[in-house]
Structure formats: C-alpha cells, structure tokens
mmCIF file of C-alpha atoms in Angstrom:
data_model
loop_
_atom_site.group_PDB
_atom_site.id
_atom_site.type_symbol
_atom_site.label_atom_id
_atom_site.label_comp_id
_atom_site.label_asym_id
_atom_site.label_seq_id
_atom_site.Cartn_x
_atom_site.Cartn_y
_atom_site.Cartn_z
ATOM 1 C CA UNK A 9 0.084 -0.309 -0.552
ATOM 2 C CA UNK A 10 1.193 3.158 -0.799
ATOM 3 C CA UNK A 11 1.270 6.087 2.242
ATOM 4 C CA UNK A 12 -0.008 9.009 2.032
ATOM 5 C CA UNK A 13 3.493 10.957 2.165
ATOM 6 C CA UNK A 14 3.832 9.818 -1.685
ATOM 7 C CA UNK A 15 0.674 11.197 -2.860
ATOM 8 C CA UNK A 16 1.118 14.520 -0.843
ATOM 9 C CA UNK A 17 4.719 14.219 -3.077
ATOM 10 C CA UNK A 18 3.006 13.816 -5.898
ATOM 11 C CA UNK A 19 3.666 11.270 -7.661
ATOM 12 C CA UNK A 20 2.786 9.464 -11.103
ATOM 13 C CA UNK A 21 0.996 6.520 -9.713
ATOM 14 C CA UNK A 22 -2.194 6.194 -6.250
ATOM 15 C CA UNK A 23 -4.950 4.627 -5.929
ATOM 16 C CA UNK A 24 -7.438 5.190 -7.526
ATOM 17 C CA UNK A 25 -9.602 7.445 -4.932
ATOM 18 C CA UNK A 26 -6.196 9.732 -4.926
ATOM 19 C CA UNK A 27 -5.961 9.984 -8.797
ATOM 20 C CA UNK A 28 -7.657 12.876 -8.459
ATOM 21 C CA UNK A 29 -5.956 14.909 -6.013
ATOM 22 C CA UNK A 30 -2.772 14.329 -7.778
ATOM 23 C CA UNK A 31 -3.051 15.536 -10.736
ATOM 24 C CA UNK A 32 -4.529 18.305 -9.818
ATOM 25 C CA UNK A 33 -0.734 18.345 -7.479
ATOM 26 C CA UNK A 34 0.975 17.747 -10.159
ATOM 27 C CA UNK A 35 -0.524 20.145 -12.685
ATOM 28 C CA UNK A 36 0.302 22.917 -10.314
ATOM 29 C CA UNK A 37 4.231 20.824 -10.037
ATOM 30 C CA UNK A 38 4.703 21.738 -13.798
ATOM 31 C CA UNK A 39 2.882 24.664 -13.602
ATOM 32 C CA UNK A 40 5.392 26.759 -11.050
ATOM 33 C CA UNK A 41 7.940 25.094 -12.803
ATOM 34 C CA UNK A 42 7.543 27.008 -15.560
ATOM 35 C CA UNK A 43 6.666 28.945 -13.730
ATOM 36 C CA UNK A 44 10.111 29.595 -12.183
ATOM 37 C CA UNK A 45 11.801 29.982 -14.941
ATOM 38 C CA UNK A 46 14.445 33.011 -14.970
ATOM 39 C CA UNK A 47 13.475 35.397 -17.908
ATOM 40 C CA UNK A 48 13.945 34.761 -21.283
ATOM 41 C CA UNK A 49 14.783 30.871 -20.820
ATOM 42 C CA UNK A 50 11.845 28.789 -21.416
ATOM 43 C CA UNK A 51 12.150 25.127 -20.116
ATOM 44 C CA UNK A 52 10.679 21.764 -22.595
ATOM 45 C CA UNK A 53 9.084 19.385 -21.538
ATOM 46 C CA UNK A 54 11.995 17.356 -21.068
ATOM 47 C CA UNK A 55 13.207 19.662 -18.840
ATOM 48 C CA UNK A 56 10.200 19.723 -16.898
ATOM 49 C CA UNK A 57 9.930 15.920 -17.006
ATOM 50 C CA UNK A 58 13.037 16.366 -14.986
ATOM 51 C CA UNK A 59 12.903 19.401 -12.541
ATOM 52 C CA UNK A 60 10.247 17.415 -11.345
ATOM 53 C CA UNK A 61 10.724 13.613 -11.070
ATOM 54 C CA UNK A 62 7.599 12.598 -13.274
ATOM 55 C CA UNK A 63 7.809 10.864 -16.232
ATOM 56 C CA UNK A 64 7.922 12.777 -19.804
ATOM 57 C CA UNK A 65 4.228 11.489 -20.689
ATOM 58 C CA UNK A 66 2.905 12.479 -17.414
ATOM 59 C CA UNK A 67 4.276 16.022 -18.493
ATOM 60 C CA UNK A 68 3.436 16.002 -22.073
ATOM 61 C CA UNK A 69 -0.354 15.314 -20.851
ATOM 62 C CA UNK A 70 -0.545 17.402 -17.984
ATOM 63 C CA UNK A 71 1.183 20.336 -20.675
ATOM 64 C CA UNK A 72 -1.641 19.860 -23.028
ATOM 65 C CA UNK A 73 -4.074 20.684 -19.457
ATOM 66 C CA UNK A 74 -2.317 24.020 -19.499
ATOM 67 C CA UNK A 75 -2.201 24.878 -22.428
ATOM 68 C CA UNK A 76 -6.362 23.770 -23.039
ATOM 69 C CA UNK A 77 -6.413 25.753 -20.002
ATOM 70 C CA UNK A 78 -4.839 28.939 -21.895
ATOM 71 C CA UNK A 79 -2.496 29.454 -18.521
ATOM 72 C CA UNK A 80 0.783 28.746 -20.851
ATOM 73 C CA UNK A 81 2.485 29.151 -23.922
ATOM 74 C CA UNK A 82 4.472 27.187 -26.108
ATOM 75 C CA UNK A 83 7.854 29.830 -27.278
ATOM 76 C CA UNK A 84 9.921 28.651 -30.077
ATOM 77 C CA UNK A 85 12.558 24.893 -30.185
ATOM 78 C CA UNK A 86 15.139 24.730 -27.456
ATOM 79 C CA UNK A 87 18.097 23.123 -26.784
ATOM 80 C CA UNK A 88 17.732 20.082 -23.775
ATOM 81 C CA UNK A 89 21.801 20.015 -24.198
ATOM 82 C CA UNK A 90 24.219 19.284 -26.718
ATOM 83 C CA UNK A 91 22.623 16.023 -28.502
ATOM 84 C CA UNK A 92 19.263 15.565 -29.686
ATOM 85 C CA UNK A 93 16.476 17.510 -31.337
ATOM 86 C CA UNK A 94 15.224 20.642 -30.148
ATOM 87 C CA UNK A 95 11.928 20.423 -28.032
ATOM 88 C CA UNK A 96 9.467 23.077 -28.233
ATOM 89 C CA UNK A 97 9.120 26.230 -25.315
ATOM 90 C CA UNK A 98 7.469 26.798 -22.499
ATOM 91 C CA UNK A 99 6.248 30.058 -21.177
ATOM 92 C CA UNK A 100 3.508 31.792 -18.693
ATOM 93 C CA UNK A 101 0.542 32.941 -21.113
ATOM 94 C CA UNK A 102 1.523 36.411 -21.345
ATOM 95 C CA UNK A 103 -1.694 37.377 -22.458
ATOM 96 C CA UNK A 104 -3.519 36.226 -19.110
ATOM 97 C CA UNK A 105 -4.065 39.125 -15.912
ATOM 98 C CA UNK A 106 -5.196 39.448 -12.537
ATOM 99 C CA UNK A 107 -7.285 42.743 -12.474
ATOM 100 C CA UNK A 108 -5.685 44.713 -8.870
ATOM 101 C CA UNK A 109 -7.664 47.110 -6.997
ATOM 102 C CA UNK A 110 -6.610 49.272 -3.646
ATOM 103 C CA UNK A 111 -9.629 51.398 -1.464
ATOM 104 C CA UNK A 112 -7.416 53.945 0.593
ATOM 105 C CA UNK A 113 -8.560 56.273 2.770
ATOM 106 C CA UNK A 114 -7.150 58.784 -0.259
ATOM 107 C CA UNK A 115 -8.109 57.417 -3.237
ATOM 108 C CA UNK A 116 -9.089 54.346 -5.024
ATOM 109 C CA UNK A 117 -7.103 52.338 -7.459
ATOM 110 C CA UNK A 118 -6.648 49.747 -9.983
ATOM 111 C CA UNK A 119 -4.495 47.792 -12.444
ATOM 112 C CA UNK A 120 -3.575 45.054 -14.367
ATOM 113 C CA UNK A 121 -1.223 42.423 -13.037
ATOM 114 C CA UNK A 122 0.162 39.394 -15.266
ATOM 115 C CA UNK A 123 1.221 35.960 -14.479
ATOM 116 C CA UNK A 124 4.986 36.550 -13.708
ATOM 117 C CA UNK A 125 3.556 39.620 -11.458
ATOM 118 C CA UNK A 126 4.529 42.485 -13.286
ATOM 119 C CA UNK A 127 2.505 45.755 -13.335
ATOM 120 C CA UNK A 128 0.750 46.207 -16.356
ATOM 121 C CA UNK A 129 -1.424 49.184 -15.851
ATOM 122 C CA UNK A 130 -2.520 51.624 -13.300
ATOM 123 C CA UNK A 131 -5.161 54.415 -12.748
ATOM 124 C CA UNK A 132 -6.014 56.531 -9.498
ATOM 125 C CA UNK A 133 -8.232 58.765 -8.708
ATOM 126 C CA UNK A 134 -8.473 60.857 -5.362
ATOM 127 C CA UNK A 135 -11.640 60.130 -2.753
ATOM 128 C CA UNK A 136 -13.901 63.044 -2.105
ATOM 129 C CA UNK A 137 -14.911 64.206 1.632
ATOM 130 C CA UNK A 138 -18.438 62.574 0.465
ATOM 131 C CA UNK A 139 -17.089 59.077 -1.153
ATOM 132 C CA UNK A 140 -17.055 57.393 2.954
ATOM 133 C CA UNK A 141 -20.379 54.900 2.280
ATOM 134 C CA UNK A 142 -19.229 52.012 0.868
ATOM 135 C CA UNK A 143 -21.169 52.109 -2.073
ATOM 136 C CA UNK A 144 -20.164 55.347 -3.033
ATOM 137 C CA UNK A 145 -16.957 54.376 -2.539
ATOM 138 C CA UNK A 146 -17.528 51.441 -5.148
ATOM 139 C CA UNK A 147 -19.011 53.056 -7.218
ATOM 140 C CA UNK A 148 -16.264 54.918 -7.950
ATOM 141 C CA UNK A 149 -13.284 52.254 -7.683
ATOM 142 C CA UNK A 150 -16.223 50.955 -11.197
ATOM 143 C CA UNK A 151 -15.172 53.604 -12.897
ATOM 144 C CA UNK A 152 -11.300 52.799 -12.722
ATOM 145 C CA UNK A 153 -11.482 48.998 -13.063
ATOM 146 C CA UNK A 154 -13.956 50.159 -16.226
ATOM 147 C CA UNK A 155 -10.789 51.646 -17.527
ATOM 148 C CA UNK A 156 -8.773 48.658 -17.239
ATOM 149 C CA UNK A 157 -11.237 46.386 -18.496
ATOM 150 C CA UNK A 158 -10.924 48.785 -21.260
ATOM 151 C CA UNK A 159 -7.005 48.786 -21.418
ATOM 152 C CA UNK A 160 -7.026 45.124 -21.566
ATOM 153 C CA UNK A 161 -9.558 44.350 -23.964
ATOM 154 C CA UNK A 162 -7.871 47.204 -26.749
ATOM 155 C CA UNK A 163 -4.053 44.850 -25.824
ATOM 156 C CA UNK A 164 -5.866 41.353 -25.711
ATOM 157 C CA UNK A 165 -5.737 40.439 -22.544
ATOM 158 C CA UNK A 166 -7.712 37.969 -20.637
ATOM 159 C CA UNK A 167 -9.162 39.335 -17.355
ATOM 160 C CA UNK A 168 -9.230 35.627 -15.416
ATOM 161 C CA UNK A 169 -9.517 37.427 -10.942
ATOM 162 C CA UNK A 170 -9.232 40.529 -9.358
ATOM 163 C CA UNK A 171 -8.477 41.046 -5.962
ATOM 164 C CA UNK A 172 -9.970 44.092 -3.745
ATOM 165 C CA UNK A 173 -6.831 45.603 -0.657
ATOM 166 C CA UNK A 174 -8.359 47.916 2.126
ATOM 167 C CA UNK A 175 -7.621 48.926 5.111
ATOM 168 C CA UNK A 176 -8.722 47.147 7.716
ATOM 169 C CA UNK A 177 -9.661 43.166 9.066
ATOM 170 C CA UNK A 178 -11.629 41.107 6.707
ATOM 171 C CA UNK A 179 -12.841 37.925 7.521
ATOM 172 C CA UNK A 180 -12.650 34.740 6.355
ATOM 173 C CA UNK A 181 -15.523 34.758 3.769
ATOM 174 C CA UNK A 182 -13.756 36.761 1.716
ATOM 175 C CA UNK A 183 -15.796 40.124 1.155
ATOM 176 C CA UNK A 184 -16.648 40.932 4.344
ATOM 177 C CA UNK A 185 -14.565 43.682 5.831
ATOM 178 C CA UNK A 186 -14.961 43.830 10.105
ATOM 179 C CA UNK A 187 -13.352 46.828 11.051
ATOM 180 C CA UNK A 188 -11.661 49.896 8.896
ATOM 181 C CA UNK A 189 -11.975 52.602 11.230
ATOM 182 C CA UNK A 190 -10.103 55.315 8.853
ATOM 183 C CA UNK A 191 -12.531 54.165 6.584
ATOM 184 C CA UNK A 192 -15.149 54.665 8.798
ATOM 185 C CA UNK A 193 -16.694 50.935 7.718
ATOM 186 C CA UNK A 194 -18.217 48.285 9.995
ATOM 187 C CA UNK A 195 -18.899 45.163 9.600
ATOM 188 C CA UNK A 196 -19.179 45.860 5.504
ATOM 189 C CA UNK A 197 -20.027 43.129 3.511
ATOM 190 C CA UNK A 198 -18.864 44.914 -0.306
ATOM 191 C CA UNK A 199 -20.793 43.727 -3.513
ATOM 192 C CA UNK A 200 -17.648 42.872 -4.669
ATOM 193 C CA UNK A 201 -19.752 41.214 -8.085
ATOM 194 C CA UNK A 202 -20.111 44.789 -9.350
ATOM 195 C CA UNK A 203 -16.424 45.226 -9.871
ATOM 196 C CA UNK A 204 -15.740 41.880 -11.749
ATOM 197 C CA UNK A 205 -19.035 39.964 -12.821
ATOM 198 C CA UNK A 206 -18.348 37.322 -15.034
ATOM 199 C CA UNK A 207 -14.726 37.157 -14.297
ATOM 200 C CA UNK A 208 -13.419 32.871 -14.207
ATOM 201 C CA UNK A 209 -12.012 33.402 -10.430
ATOM 202 C CA UNK A 210 -14.140 36.086 -8.955
ATOM 203 C CA UNK A 211 -12.523 38.968 -6.883
ATOM 204 C CA UNK A 212 -11.263 38.095 -3.357
ATOM 205 C CA UNK A 213 -10.097 40.720 -0.627
ATOM 206 C CA UNK A 214 -6.827 41.206 1.138
ATOM 207 C CA UNK A 215 -5.850 43.502 3.887
ATOM 208 C CA UNK A 216 -3.704 46.540 3.132
ATOM 209 C CA UNK A 217 -0.922 46.130 4.663
ATOM 210 C CA UNK A 218 -0.616 42.526 4.012
ATOM 211 C CA UNK A 219 -0.739 43.308 -0.060
ATOM 212 C CA UNK A 220 1.851 45.186 0.950
ATOM 213 C CA UNK A 221 4.230 43.400 2.469
ATOM 214 C CA UNK A 222 3.507 40.615 -0.402
ATOM 215 C CA UNK A 223 4.571 42.764 -2.623
ATOM 216 C CA UNK A 224 8.099 43.097 -1.119
ATOM 217 C CA UNK A 225 8.407 39.594 -0.273
ATOM 218 C CA UNK A 226 8.616 39.826 -4.550
ATOM 219 C CA UNK A 227 10.910 42.744 -4.322
ATOM 220 C CA UNK A 228 13.643 40.632 -1.979
ATOM 221 C CA UNK A 229 16.451 38.271 -3.410
ATOM 222 C CA UNK A 230 16.271 35.404 -1.226
ATOM 223 C CA UNK A 231 12.191 34.618 -1.403
ATOM 224 C CA UNK A 232 12.773 32.742 1.993
ATOM 225 C CA UNK A 233 13.091 36.568 3.786
ATOM 226 C CA UNK A 234 11.782 36.798 6.953
ATOM 227 C CA UNK A 235 10.684 40.691 7.844
ATOM 228 C CA UNK A 236 8.197 43.379 8.855
ATOM 229 C CA UNK A 237 6.338 46.254 6.704
ATOM 230 C CA UNK A 238 4.912 49.115 7.945
ATOM 231 C CA UNK A 239 2.991 50.781 5.687
ATOM 232 C CA UNK A 240 2.699 54.282 6.947
ATOM 233 C CA UNK A 241 -0.867 55.955 5.368
ATOM 234 C CA UNK A 242 -3.250 57.588 7.492
ATOM 235 C CA UNK A 243 -3.491 55.178 8.897
ATOM 236 C CA UNK A 244 -0.570 52.610 9.937
ATOM 237 C CA UNK A 245 -0.705 48.462 8.741
ATOM 238 C CA UNK A 246 1.353 45.592 9.185
ATOM 239 C CA UNK A 247 2.665 42.474 7.152
ATOM 240 C CA UNK A 248 4.185 39.236 9.037
ATOM 241 C CA UNK A 249 6.447 37.564 5.935
ATOM 242 C CA UNK A 250 7.700 34.344 7.700
ATOM 243 C CA UNK A 251 9.940 32.179 5.304
ATOM 244 C CA UNK A 252 9.085 33.844 2.580
ATOM 245 C CA UNK A 253 5.254 33.749 3.305
ATOM 246 C CA UNK A 254 3.479 35.909 4.853
ATOM 247 C CA UNK A 255 2.026 35.488 8.601
ATOM 248 C CA UNK A 256 -1.514 36.114 9.103
ATOM 249 C CA UNK A 257 -2.501 34.660 12.156
ATOM 250 C CA UNK A 258 -5.511 32.324 12.918
ATOM 251 C CA UNK A 259 -8.326 35.217 12.406
ATOM 252 C CA UNK A 260 -5.901 36.819 9.358
ATOM 253 C CA UNK A 261 -5.855 40.036 12.353
ATOM 254 C CA UNK A 262 -1.652 39.444 12.584
ATOM 255 C CA UNK A 263 0.611 43.110 12.058
ATOM 256 C CA UNK A 264 -2.407 45.090 13.335
ATOM 257 C CA UNK A 265 1.118 47.261 14.112
ATOM 258 C CA UNK A 266 -1.038 50.738 13.703
ATOM 259 C CA UNK A 267 -3.133 50.235 17.080
ATOM 260 C CA UNK A 268 -0.337 48.769 19.356
ATOM 261 C CA UNK A 269 -0.312 50.922 22.126
ATOM 262 C CA UNK A 270 2.825 53.488 22.793
ATOM 263 C CA UNK A 271 1.001 55.932 25.086
ATOM 264 C CA UNK A 272 -2.202 54.602 27.346
ATOM 265 C CA UNK A 273 -3.020 58.334 28.448
ATOM 266 C CA UNK A 274 -2.834 59.111 25.011
ATOM 267 C CA UNK A 275 -4.989 61.099 22.111
ATOM 268 C CA UNK A 276 -8.246 59.055 21.416
ATOM 269 C CA UNK A 277 -7.439 56.241 17.891
ATOM 270 C CA UNK A 278 -10.539 56.270 15.211
ATOM 271 C CA UNK A 279 -10.457 52.947 16.161
ATOM 272 C CA UNK A 280 -11.697 53.571 19.363
ATOM 273 C CA UNK A 281 -9.039 53.120 21.940
ATOM 274 C CA UNK A 282 -6.731 55.617 23.278
ATOM 275 C CA UNK A 283 -2.522 55.916 22.070
ATOM 276 C CA UNK A 284 -2.890 53.503 19.215
ATOM 277 C CA UNK A 285 0.372 53.839 17.212
ATOM 278 C CA UNK A 286 -1.647 56.360 14.383
ATOM 279 C CA UNK A 287 -2.219 58.896 16.686
ATOM 280 C CA UNK A 288 1.657 59.966 16.985
ATOM 281 C CA UNK A 289 3.437 58.404 13.939
ATOM 282 C CA UNK A 290 -0.080 58.169 11.247
ATOM 283 C CA UNK A 291 0.079 60.751 8.310
ATOM 284 C CA UNK A 292 -2.695 63.930 10.187
ATOM 285 C CA UNK A 293 -0.781 63.426 13.510
ATOM 286 C CA UNK A 294 2.915 63.810 12.341
ATOM 287 C CA UNK A 295 1.024 66.885 10.334
ATOM 288 C CA UNK A 296 -0.782 68.553 13.903
ATOM 289 C CA UNK A 297 2.404 68.323 15.275
ATOM 290 C CA UNK A 298 4.744 70.308 12.768
ATOM 291 C CA UNK A 299 2.127 73.019 12.461
ATOM 292 C CA UNK A 300 1.422 71.338 8.385
ATOM 293 C CA UNK A 301 -2.172 71.862 8.154
ATOM 294 C CA UNK A 302 -4.301 69.137 8.539
ATOM 295 C CA UNK A 303 -7.779 66.697 9.595
ATOM 296 C CA UNK A 304 -8.734 66.822 13.426
ATOM 297 C CA UNK A 305 -9.105 64.095 14.234
ATOM 298 C CA UNK A 306 -12.334 62.571 13.075
ATOM 299 C CA UNK A 307 -11.938 65.333 10.325
ATOM 300 C CA UNK A 308 -12.911 64.199 6.503
ATOM 301 C CA UNK A 309 -9.502 65.671 4.647
ATOM 302 C CA UNK A 310 -9.185 65.280 0.255
ATOM 303 C CA UNK A 311 -6.138 63.483 -0.852
ATOM 304 C CA UNK A 312 -5.032 66.218 -2.660
ATOM 305 C CA UNK A 313 -4.142 68.305 0.977
ATOM 306 C CA UNK A 314 -2.534 65.391 1.979
ATOM 307 C CA UNK A 315 -0.581 65.417 -0.371
ATOM 308 C CA UNK A 316 -0.224 68.235 -0.275
ATOM 309 C CA UNK A 317 0.963 68.581 3.430
ATOM 310 C CA UNK A 318 3.342 65.769 3.139
ATOM 311 C CA UNK A 319 4.873 68.080 0.588
ATOM 312 C CA UNK A 320 5.459 70.903 2.835
ATOM 313 C CA UNK A 321 6.400 68.827 6.001
ATOM 314 C CA UNK A 322 8.768 67.540 3.447
ATOM 315 C CA UNK A 323 10.270 71.713 2.921
ATOM 316 C CA UNK A 324 10.273 72.087 6.327
ATOM 317 C CA UNK A 325 12.194 68.954 7.001
ATOM 318 C CA UNK A 326 14.677 70.701 4.600
ATOM 319 C CA UNK A 327 15.465 73.698 5.960
ATOM 320 C CA UNK A 328 15.629 72.132 9.452
ATOM 321 C CA UNK A 329 12.214 73.144 10.861
ATOM 322 C CA UNK A 330 12.283 72.924 14.488
ATOM 323 C CA UNK A 331 8.052 71.963 14.999
ATOM 324 C CA UNK A 332 8.461 69.572 11.442
ATOM 325 C CA UNK A 333 11.706 68.143 13.327
ATOM 326 C CA UNK A 334 10.213 67.445 16.546
ATOM 327 C CA UNK A 335 7.060 65.608 15.259
ATOM 328 C CA UNK A 336 9.329 63.183 13.490
ATOM 329 C CA UNK A 337 11.309 63.065 16.243
ATOM 330 C CA UNK A 338 7.871 62.032 17.371
ATOM 331 C CA UNK A 339 7.010 59.896 15.367
ATOM 332 C CA UNK A 340 10.118 57.633 15.401
ATOM 333 C CA UNK A 341 10.123 56.955 18.690
ATOM 334 C CA UNK A 342 6.184 55.876 19.103
ATOM 335 C CA UNK A 343 6.993 53.558 15.896
ATOM 336 C CA UNK A 344 10.219 52.238 17.830
ATOM 337 C CA UNK A 345 8.715 50.904 20.786
ATOM 338 C CA UNK A 346 5.868 49.389 17.786
ATOM 339 C CA UNK A 347 8.833 47.788 16.072
ATOM 340 C CA UNK A 348 10.143 46.430 19.099
ATOM 341 C CA UNK A 349 7.654 45.047 20.468
ATOM 342 C CA UNK A 350 6.925 42.862 17.302
ATOM 343 C CA UNK A 351 10.583 42.007 16.751
ATOM 344 C CA UNK A 352 10.574 40.198 20.625
ATOM 345 C CA UNK A 353 7.541 38.335 20.180
ATOM 346 C CA UNK A 354 7.940 37.513 16.458
ATOM 347 C CA UNK A 355 12.495 37.202 16.530
ATOM 348 C CA UNK A 356 12.246 38.661 13.104
ATOM 349 C CA UNK A 357 15.747 40.337 11.506
ATOM 350 C CA UNK A 358 14.573 43.493 9.315
ATOM 351 C CA UNK A 359 12.281 45.677 8.929
ATOM 352 C CA UNK A 360 10.909 47.351 5.736
ATOM 353 C CA UNK A 361 8.904 50.747 5.923
ATOM 354 C CA UNK A 362 6.620 51.846 2.903
ATOM 355 C CA UNK A 363 4.150 54.515 3.144
ATOM 356 C CA UNK A 364 4.945 58.052 4.289
ATOM 357 C CA UNK A 365 7.871 56.258 6.737
ATOM 358 C CA UNK A 366 9.431 55.723 2.702
ATOM 359 C CA UNK A 367 9.328 59.040 2.330
ATOM 360 C CA UNK A 368 10.718 60.625 5.212
ATOM 361 C CA UNK A 369 12.820 58.273 5.215
ATOM 362 C CA UNK A 370 15.925 60.630 4.960
ATOM 363 C CA UNK A 371 14.514 62.277 8.575
ATOM 364 C CA UNK A 372 13.499 59.833 10.113
ATOM 365 C CA UNK A 373 15.709 56.572 9.817
ATOM 366 C CA UNK A 374 17.991 57.844 12.020
ATOM 367 C CA UNK A 375 15.983 59.218 14.862
ATOM 368 C CA UNK A 376 14.111 55.768 14.781
ATOM 369 C CA UNK A 377 17.306 54.474 14.799
ATOM 370 C CA UNK A 378 18.626 56.601 18.289
ATOM 371 C CA UNK A 379 14.705 55.130 20.079
ATOM 372 C CA UNK A 380 15.896 51.094 18.811
ATOM 373 C CA UNK A 381 19.316 51.479 19.967
ATOM 374 C CA UNK A 382 17.875 53.337 23.724
ATOM 375 C CA UNK A 383 14.841 50.429 24.117
ATOM 376 C CA UNK A 384 16.740 47.682 22.028
ATOM 377 C CA UNK A 385 20.491 48.226 21.489
ATOM 378 C CA UNK A 386 22.238 45.428 19.566
ATOM 379 C CA UNK A 387 18.330 43.258 18.646
ATOM 380 C CA UNK A 388 18.373 44.414 15.359
ATOM 381 C CA UNK A 389 22.162 44.862 12.723
ATOM 382 C CA UNK A 390 22.997 47.947 11.822
ATOM 383 C CA UNK A 391 21.453 47.329 8.478
ATOM 384 C CA UNK A 392 18.038 45.609 9.532
ATOM 385 C CA UNK A 393 16.204 48.829 8.991
ATOM 386 C CA UNK A 394 15.115 49.377 5.066
ATOM 387 C CA UNK A 395 12.744 51.784 2.895
ATOM 388 C CA UNK A 396 10.126 50.107 0.641
ATOM 389 C CA UNK A 397 10.683 51.246 -3.151
ATOM 390 C CA UNK A 398 7.079 49.967 -3.594
ATOM 391 C CA UNK A 399 5.644 53.804 -3.408
ATOM 392 C CA UNK A 400 0.974 53.124 -3.619
ATOM 393 C CA UNK A 401 1.457 50.480 -6.333
ATOM 394 C CA UNK A 402 2.339 47.995 -3.245
ATOM 395 C CA UNK A 403 -0.946 47.142 -1.845
ATOM 396 C CA UNK A 404 -2.969 46.357 -5.938
ATOM 397 C CA UNK A 405 -0.066 44.870 -7.644
ATOM 398 C CA UNK A 406 0.970 42.321 -4.039
ATOM 399 C CA UNK A 407 -3.301 41.514 -3.953
ATOM 400 C CA UNK A 408 -2.996 40.758 -7.492
ATOM 401 C CA UNK A 409 -0.107 38.827 -7.215
ATOM 402 C CA UNK A 410 -1.672 36.878 -4.428
ATOM 403 C CA UNK A 411 -4.060 36.039 -6.663
ATOM 404 C CA UNK A 412 -1.452 34.904 -9.336
ATOM 405 C CA UNK A 413 -0.056 32.450 -6.853
ATOM 406 C CA UNK A 414 -2.650 30.749 -5.764
ATOM 407 C CA UNK A 415 -4.227 29.954 -9.618
ATOM 408 C CA UNK A 416 -0.093 28.978 -9.748
ATOM 409 C CA UNK A 417 -0.540 26.239 -7.021
ATOM 410 C CA UNK A 418 -4.013 24.739 -7.921
ATOM 411 C CA UNK A 419 -3.958 25.394 -11.555
ATOM 412 C CA UNK A 420 -7.342 23.117 -12.255
ATOM 413 C CA UNK A 421 -9.759 25.863 -10.301
ATOM 414 C CA UNK A 422 -9.596 27.961 -13.665
ATOM 415 C CA UNK A 423 -11.479 25.818 -16.248
ATOM 416 C CA UNK A 424 -9.809 24.208 -19.808
#
C-alpha cells in the first residue's frame, strides 16, 4: 500500500481514490516549474520532466491540460542539451492577467498584473469627502475598473480574476470588512461582483498592509526572507513575512501595528482606543504635530490636501524647521516602541518601511535607529531597517500577485 506521503509528493501513481488529487498536484508542479524559469528561459517538456521527477508522458499530458486552460503557451524550439532534437519551450501565457484594486483613505486605484506579477497598467483617483459610504466608494472604484478592463481589451488581455486591498480587518469569507476605522466602516459586506462580473476566478478581499508585504516579498533577493513590513498612510498597518510566507494569524488579523498602544494616556484613536501608534505616527498626527494644515481627529481631508501637506512637511524638514523635526522624532520614537514589541515577539531580523515612512526616510531613520538603540540595543543589525521602493502601487500589485500565486498553486480552479 502506498503512503499518504507519496500522494502529497505528487508521484505519478496512486490509489484510484486519490488519482484526481495526484493529477491536480502534478498540474501545479509543472506550472510552478514553468513560472520559476529565469527571464528569457523557456523549459521544454523534457526539462520539466527532469525538474519535477515526473515521466515525460505525464508531463506531456499535463502540459496539454495547461495549454487548454490558457495558462501556458509554446515559445519556439530549444535544445535540451548538446545532443538530441530540439524541444518546444514553454512560458506563462502573457495574455492572461489579474485585476488589482485598492481602496485607501485618500484614493481608489485599479490596475492589471500579469502571471509573472508584472504591473501592466494602473490608474488612481482621489477620494472625495462625500465618498464615505461603501456604495459610493465602490462606484468610484468601478469607474477605474472599467478603464482597466478597456485597456485589457485593447491590448488583447484576458482578465481571469481580481483582488481588492482595503485598510482594515478582513473576514475569512473574503467579502466582509470587519473593521476599517479610517474608512468609518464596521462589518461591511462588499458587493464585489459589481467590480468584476463574470470573472472566472471572481474577486478576493485582502488587508492592505498584508498585500503590500506580499509585494515587498517579491522584491527580496532571498525568497525565504523574514521581515516586518510597516505601511504608513493615514493609518498604519503591518505585514509579517516569515520564511517567505505571509503570516496572517489564526483569524487573519496579525500585524495590526497601528493599534499597538504607545501612549497609554494619549489621544483617542479611530479604533476607539487611546494612544495607538496611529495617533502619533500616522500622517495626520505628524502633520498636526508639525503645525502643517491637516484634518482634525475624525474629520475628513481630500487626498490632494494631504499630498500637499506631505510636500510641505518635506520642505519644512529640508530647512530644518524645529517643529517639523520634533514631529518626525516623536513619530520615530513611537514607531520604535511598536517595532521592538513586534520584533521581540516574532523574532524577525528585518523591518521594511513603506508609505510616508519611506518618503520621510532620510529624516526618520536616524531618529528611529536612535530610539531602537535605546529600547533594544543590539536587537537588530545596523542595516536591518530598510525603505521600500513600492510607492503606492504595493497593495494593488501585492493583492493581485496573491491571486496569481493561488492560481499557480491550484491551476485546476480555472476551467479548461
């Protein structure tokens, strides 16, 4: 009798009851092997058989399945070695893509990401003060989605599914925002179908910081890297990547860095608590401390005004304005407290800062490193704090790439 381990390893044979699962596993093995090929290299069926330890007959059958599903395509003739007839190379189908979307406090965004994770198209729109209801926000986002779908049609691209990143806690059902304080949402069920009707893989919902952490993970040289990603916006989010995999916790809510208390008697937070990290190191908190025009707690501010505030803050820092420098120093100190708590609990070797923390990096990093040396001397290496290059496309691309990865690991979910 064959063991369950054999089936999990995806060997060619198995009991009749498990043969379907074995084939699905092998289908994923072959597709992942094609996806893992370096840029410009296209593995042949014979090379895939060697890489996956499957028979050539099995690989040929599996490749035919993947071709039928439109996930791979044949690319010219390639030699498998110095001898023998050339074989046909295989690559991921460049005409297939995913729709990535983001709802942020300041803006909504939509874009297209191909099966290699590359960003093909993106568009952003500032959110208006009146767009606070979920319905109004989805209406604005749907207009951008229509632009992305039009671009896809013009370029001959087939959109397979979509992913939406939001700055809040997401339920396991993939359509409910449990809590998004900075959006003013609580237990909101989103009508995702209106954003992508008739998409074969539907639309999934993601936490913004987790999605950005996934996008950052793709940029890391070491695929098995472990780090804390800190997303700095009006709110502050955190994503935990451990050994190259996102750790979201038992309920999917790990990484809520913005609501770690750093001032027990501090200001009220949008989450209902007091003294959270967001009340000191969030964008608006820094603007207020620097005496740069920003919204009052709980108020609304257009994205254009907040972007102008960030530029004004940078100008103030460049001329060494004392109030601006003090605001950034206070934010760095509070951020250090939250980072130290997370690093000690999770034993992570690196921190990557995104959002406004990356924009303000040249002023923030010296203050942050000084605070880290005070609260946790020698806990992190000197180069352990890094700035992200994602910009504001991280959540969009990260969530879409998660959908791509899900497809690569389970290609049977796409009908042939």
